[in-house]
Coordinates of C-alpha atoms in Angstrom, one line a residue:
M1459 CA 131.4 100.2 54.3
R1460 CA 131.9 98.1 57.2
R1461 CA 127.7 98.9 58.1
R1462 CA 128.2 102.4 58.4
Q1463 CA 131.5 102.3 60.5
F1464 CA 130.0 100.0 63.0
G1465 CA 126.8 102.4 63.3
L1466 CA 128.2 105.8 63.3
A1467 CA 130.6 104.2 66.1
V1468 CA 127.5 103.0 67.9
L1469 CA 125.7 106.4 67.5
A1470 CA 129.3 108.2 68.9
L1471 CA 129.4 105.9 71.7
G1472 CA 125.9 107.5 73.0
S1473 CA 127.0 111.0 72.1
L1474 CA 129.5 111.0 74.6
G1475 CA 132.3 112.6 73.9
A1476 CA 131.0 112.6 70.3
A1477 CA 132.8 115.5 69.0
A1478 CA 136.1 113.8 68.9
C1479 CA 134.6 110.5 67.3
S1480 CA 132.8 112.9 64.3
G1481 CA 135.2 114.9 63.7
V1482 CA 133.2 117.7 63.8
G1483 CA 132.4 120.6 66.7
R1484 CA 128.7 122.2 67.0
T1485 CA 126.5 120.7 63.9
H1486 CA 123.7 122.7 62.7
V1487 CA 121.6 120.8 64.8
E1488 CA 123.1 121.6 68.4
Q1489 CA 123.1 125.3 67.1
G1490 CA 119.2 125.1 66.6
E1491 CA 119.8 125.5 62.6
R1492 CA 117.9 124.2 59.7
V1493 CA 119.6 121.0 58.2
D1494 CA 119.3 120.8 54.6
T1495 CA 120.3 117.0 53.4
G1496 CA 118.0 116.8 50.7
R1497 CA 115.9 114.2 52.3
S1498 CA 112.8 115.0 53.6
Q1499 CA 112.9 112.2 55.9
F1500 CA 116.1 113.4 57.9
D1501 CA 115.3 117.2 57.5
N1502 CA 112.1 116.9 59.2
Y1503 CA 113.8 114.3 62.1
F1504 CA 116.5 117.4 62.7
R1505 CA 113.7 120.0 62.9
E1506 CA 112.0 118.3 65.5
V1507 CA 115.1 117.5 67.9
V1508 CA 115.7 121.1 67.5
R1509 CA 111.9 122.2 68.6
Y1510 CA 112.3 119.1 71.2
R1511 CA 115.2 120.9 72.9
E1512 CA 113.5 124.4 72.6
R1513 CA 110.4 122.7 74.8
V1514 CA 113.1 121.2 76.9
D1515 CA 114.6 124.2 77.6
A1516 CA 111.7 126.0 78.6
V1517 CA 110.7 123.7 81.3
A1518 CA 114.3 123.2 82.4
G1519 CA 114.8 126.9 83.0
D1520 CA 112.3 127.0 85.6
D1521 CA 113.6 126.9 89.2
L1522 CA 110.8 125.3 90.7
F1523 CA 109.6 128.0 92.4
S1524 CA 106.2 128.1 91.3
M1525 CA 106.1 124.5 93.4
R1526 CA 107.2 126.0 96.2
E1527 CA 105.8 129.2 96.1
P1528 CA 102.5 128.8 97.9
L1529 CA 103.8 127.0 100.8
V1530 CA 106.8 129.6 101.1
E1531 CA 103.9 132.5 101.6
Q1532 CA 102.3 130.6 104.2
L1533 CA 105.2 129.7 106.2
D1534 CA 107.9 131.9 108.1
V1535 CA 110.9 131.0 105.6
E1536 CA 113.1 132.5 103.3
V1537 CA 112.5 132.5 99.7
D1538 CA 115.2 130.6 98.9
A1539 CA 114.8 128.0 101.9
G1540 CA 116.1 124.8 101.6
L1541 CA 113.7 121.4 100.6
G1542 CA 114.0 120.3 103.8
E1543 CA 113.9 123.5 105.7
L1544 CA 110.7 124.1 103.9
L1545 CA 109.2 120.6 104.7
S1546 CA 110.1 120.7 108.3
A1547 CA 108.3 123.9 108.6
T1548 CA 105.0 122.4 107.2
R1549 CA 105.2 119.5 109.2
A1550 CA 105.4 121.8 112.3
R1551 CA 102.2 123.9 111.2
V1552 CA 100.4 120.8 109.8
E1553 CA 100.9 119.5 113.9
K1554 CA 99.4 122.8 115.0
V1555 CA 95.9 122.1 113.2
R1556 CA 95.7 118.3 114.1
G1557 CA 95.8 120.0 117.6
Y1558 CA 92.3 121.5 116.3
G1559 CA 91.2 118.0 115.5
V1560 CA 92.4 118.3 111.5
R1561 CA 93.5 115.4 110.1
L1562 CA 95.0 115.2 106.5
S1563 CA 96.6 113.1 103.9
L1564 CA 98.4 113.7 100.4
Y1565 CA 97.4 111.1 97.6
L1566 CA 99.9 111.3 95.0
A1567 CA 97.9 109.0 92.3
P1568 CA 96.8 109.5 89.8
G1569 CA 96.8 113.0 90.8
A1570 CA 97.6 115.4 94.2
E1571 CA 94.4 115.2 96.0
L1572 CA 94.4 116.5 99.8
E1573 CA 91.9 114.3 101.8
I1574 CA 91.0 116.4 105.2
V1575 CA 89.2 115.1 107.7
R1576 CA 87.5 118.1 110.3
G1577 CA 86.9 118.2 113.8
D1578 CA 84.6 119.9 115.9
V1579 CA 86.8 122.9 116.4
A1580 CA 86.8 125.8 113.7
I1581 CA 90.2 126.6 112.9
D1582 CA 91.8 130.2 111.7
D1583 CA 91.5 132.0 108.2
E1584 CA 95.8 131.3 108.8
D1585 CA 95.2 127.7 109.2
E1586 CA 92.7 127.4 106.2
S1587 CA 95.3 129.3 103.7
L1588 CA 97.6 126.8 105.0
I1589 CA 96.0 123.9 103.8
E1590 CA 94.9 125.4 100.8
A1591 CA 98.6 126.1 99.7
I1592 CA 99.5 122.5 100.4
E1593 CA 97.1 121.4 97.9
A1594 CA 98.2 123.9 95.6
S1595 CA 102.2 123.2 95.7
A1596 CA 101.3 119.4 95.4
K1597 CA 99.1 119.9 92.4
V1598 CA 101.8 122.1 90.5
A1599 CA 104.6 119.8 91.4
A1600 CA 102.1 116.8 90.0
T1601 CA 101.3 118.6 87.1
S1602 CA 105.4 119.1 86.5
F1603 CA 106.1 115.7 86.9
A1604 CA 103.8 114.7 84.5
D1605 CA 105.4 117.2 81.8
Y1606 CA 108.7 116.2 82.7
S1607 CA 107.9 112.2 82.6
A1608 CA 106.2 113.0 78.6
L1609 CA 108.8 114.9 77.6
L1610 CA 111.3 112.1 78.9
E1611 CA 109.3 109.3 77.2
E1612 CA 109.6 111.7 73.7
G1613 CA 112.9 111.9 74.2
S1614 CA 113.2 107.9 74.2
D1615 CA 111.4 108.1 71.0
L1616 CA 113.2 110.5 69.3
E1617 CA 116.7 108.4 69.9
R1618 CA 115.1 105.2 68.7
R1619 CA 114.3 107.0 65.6
R1620 CA 117.6 108.5 65.6
A1621 CA 119.3 104.9 65.5
T1622 CA 116.7 103.7 62.6
L1623 CA 118.1 107.0 60.3
A1624 CA 121.6 106.3 61.4
D1625 CA 120.8 102.5 59.3
K1626 CA 119.4 104.2 56.5
I1627 CA 122.5 106.2 55.2
D1628 CA 123.9 103.4 53.7
G1629 CA 120.7 102.5 51.7
L1630 CA 120.3 106.0 49.9
P1631 CA 120.5 106.8 46.2
R1632 CA 124.1 107.5 44.9
K1633 CA 122.8 111.0 44.4
F1634 CA 122.9 111.6 48.3
A1635 CA 126.8 110.5 48.4
A1636 CA 127.7 114.1 48.9
K1637 CA 125.4 114.9 52.0
T1638 CA 126.3 111.3 53.4
D1639 CA 128.9 113.3 56.0
L1640 CA 126.7 116.0 56.8
M1641 CA 123.7 113.3 57.5
E1642 CA 126.3 111.8 59.5
D1643 CA 127.7 114.5 61.4
E1644 CA 123.9 115.5 62.1
I1645 CA 122.9 112.1 63.7
V1646 CA 125.6 112.3 66.2
G1647 CA 124.7 115.9 67.4
A1648 CA 121.4 115.1 67.2
G1649 CA 122.4 112.5 70.0
R1650 CA 124.2 115.0 72.1
V1651 CA 120.9 117.2 72.0
L1652 CA 118.7 114.5 73.3
R1653 CA 121.6 113.3 76.0
A1654 CA 121.6 116.7 77.3
S1655 CA 117.7 117.3 77.3
E1656 CA 117.6 113.6 79.2
R1657 CA 120.0 115.0 82.0
A1658 CA 117.9 118.1 82.2
L1659 CA 114.8 116.5 82.5
L1660 CA 115.9 113.7 85.0
A1661 CA 117.5 116.3 87.5
K1662 CA 114.2 118.2 87.7
T1663 CA 112.1 114.9 88.0
Q1664 CA 114.3 114.2 90.7
V1665 CA 113.6 117.3 92.8
V1666 CA 109.7 117.2 92.1
S1667 CA 109.3 113.5 93.1
H1668 CA 111.7 114.4 96.3
F1669 CA 109.3 117.1 97.0
L1670 CA 106.1 115.3 96.5
L1671 CA 107.2 112.3 98.5
G1672 CA 108.1 114.5 101.4
L1673 CA 105.2 116.7 101.2
S1674 CA 102.8 113.5 101.4
S1675 CA 105.3 112.4 104.8
A1676 CA 104.9 116.1 106.1
V1677 CA 101.3 116.5 106.1
E1678 CA 100.2 113.1 107.2
S1679 CA 97.9 113.1 110.0
G1680 CA 95.5 110.4 110.2
A1681 CA 92.8 111.4 107.7
R1682 CA 93.2 108.3 105.8
G1683 CA 92.7 106.1 108.9
A1684 CA 89.9 108.5 110.5
T1685 CA 88.2 108.3 106.7
V1686 CA 88.6 103.9 107.0
D1687 CA 87.5 104.2 110.8
G1688 CA 84.2 106.0 109.9
C1689 CA 83.1 103.5 107.1
E1690 CA 83.6 100.7 109.4
E1691 CA 81.4 102.3 112.4
A1692 CA 78.8 103.0 109.8
I1693 CA 79.0 99.8 108.4
A1694 CA 78.5 98.2 112.4
F1695 CA 75.9 101.0 112.9
K1696 CA 73.9 99.8 109.9
K1697 CA 74.4 96.2 110.7
E1698 CA 73.0 96.9 114.4
R1699 CA 70.5 98.8 113.0
E1700 CA 69.1 95.6 110.9
E1701 CA 69.4 93.2 113.7
E1702 CA 67.4 95.4 115.8
A1703 CA 64.5 95.6 113.5
E1704 CA 64.7 92.0 112.4
K1705 CA 64.0 91.4 116.1
K1706 CA 60.8 93.3 116.0
V1707 CA 59.2 91.4 113.2
P1708 CA 57.0 88.7 114.0
W1709 CA 58.4 85.0 113.9
W1710 CA 56.5 83.9 111.2
K1711 CA 57.4 86.8 108.8
R1712 CA 61.2 86.6 109.4
R1713 CA 63.0 85.6 106.7
G1714 CA 63.2 82.0 106.2
G1715 CA 59.8 81.3 108.4
G1716 CA 56.8 80.2 105.9
R1717 CA 54.4 82.5 104.3
G1718 CA 52.1 84.9 105.8
A1719 CA 50.0 84.7 109.1
P1720 CA 50.0 81.4 111.2
P1721 CA 47.2 78.7 110.1
R1722 CA 44.4 78.5 112.7
G1723 CA 44.4 76.4 115.6
G1724 CA 48.4 77.7 116.2
R1725 CA 49.5 74.9 114.3
P1726 CA 53.2 75.8 113.1
P1727 CA 54.3 75.1 109.8
R1728 CA 56.4 72.6 108.8
A1729 CA 60.1 73.1 108.7
G1730 CA 61.4 75.0 106.0
G1731 CA 57.9 76.5 105.2
G1732 CA 55.3 75.1 103.1
R1733 CA 51.5 73.9 104.3
P1734 CA 51.0 72.4 107.5
A1735 CA 50.9 68.6 108.0
P1736 CA 47.2 67.8 107.8
R1737 CA 45.5 66.5 111.1
P1738 CA 45.0 62.6 111.6
R1739 CA 41.4 60.5 111.1
P1740 CA 39.8 59.7 114.4
A1741 CA 39.5 55.9 115.2
P1742 CA 35.8 54.4 114.2
R1743 CA 33.5 54.0 117.2
P1744 CA 33.4 50.1 118.4
A1745 CA 30.3 48.1 117.6
P1746 CA 27.6 47.6 120.8
A1747 CA 28.2 44.1 122.9
G1748 CA 26.0 41.4 120.9
G1749 CA 24.9 43.1 118.3
G1750 CA 24.7 42.0 114.9
G1751 CA 24.3 45.5 113.2
D1752 CA 21.6 48.1 112.9
F1753 CA 18.4 45.8 113.2
E1754 CA 17.3 42.7 115.1
M1755 CA 15.5 40.0 114.0

């Protein structure tokens, strides 16, 4: 059968406009109904697709207010304020707390973490609440992004399995011939479900990504740089103290010098350490003039 009608018309052209290609309307999978083909491998797959869409619909139905709510409660903006307005208000408030010496940086990987460097001036409770709201919003958004990404990967896996099942239809025993058309229609319908779920997830992921990047830019006020500067200053101070301590150590105890106290007589050790060179032996005295030894005859 020409390889199952050229791969079910390449799985109904990616399931776009597939209703006209397959000659069916809404399939059982699309209506969230159970499919009974008599083959557990197919029926279990269709059940997974139905459950997958239910999970996607649950998160796609979220208007992402939970991501914005902590900031909306702390800023002078309307509940339905646009993302640009919300981020602009956040930036203005961050500039205010920066005037008190508080600097912030938002790290987005591996999770949303807010770094805070405080100055000597204490800030009021309202500004403290703002800092908490920034971190709370970032964490909710980061969790949502991770959830959407995981669902997208799961949808990709279901799509790969859909193609594999479509190729197996031709190899089924003859007793399943009456179910062949049902299998083909549901395979195409599953593709439409997966495409719709992917579009919904991508739309949500795009919004969350824009929010996280915008929030990171809005709150950036130098905490990252302040931490680096503080580390460099600490390293330089430690090195300076070590150099001062080194100068107070006697020369014969410093690194690279000889071992122990200097030898008697003040003789310095040989270069590179080790025992000092021995003293040279004195020359013998000359014999008296005209003498031939200790006795004369």
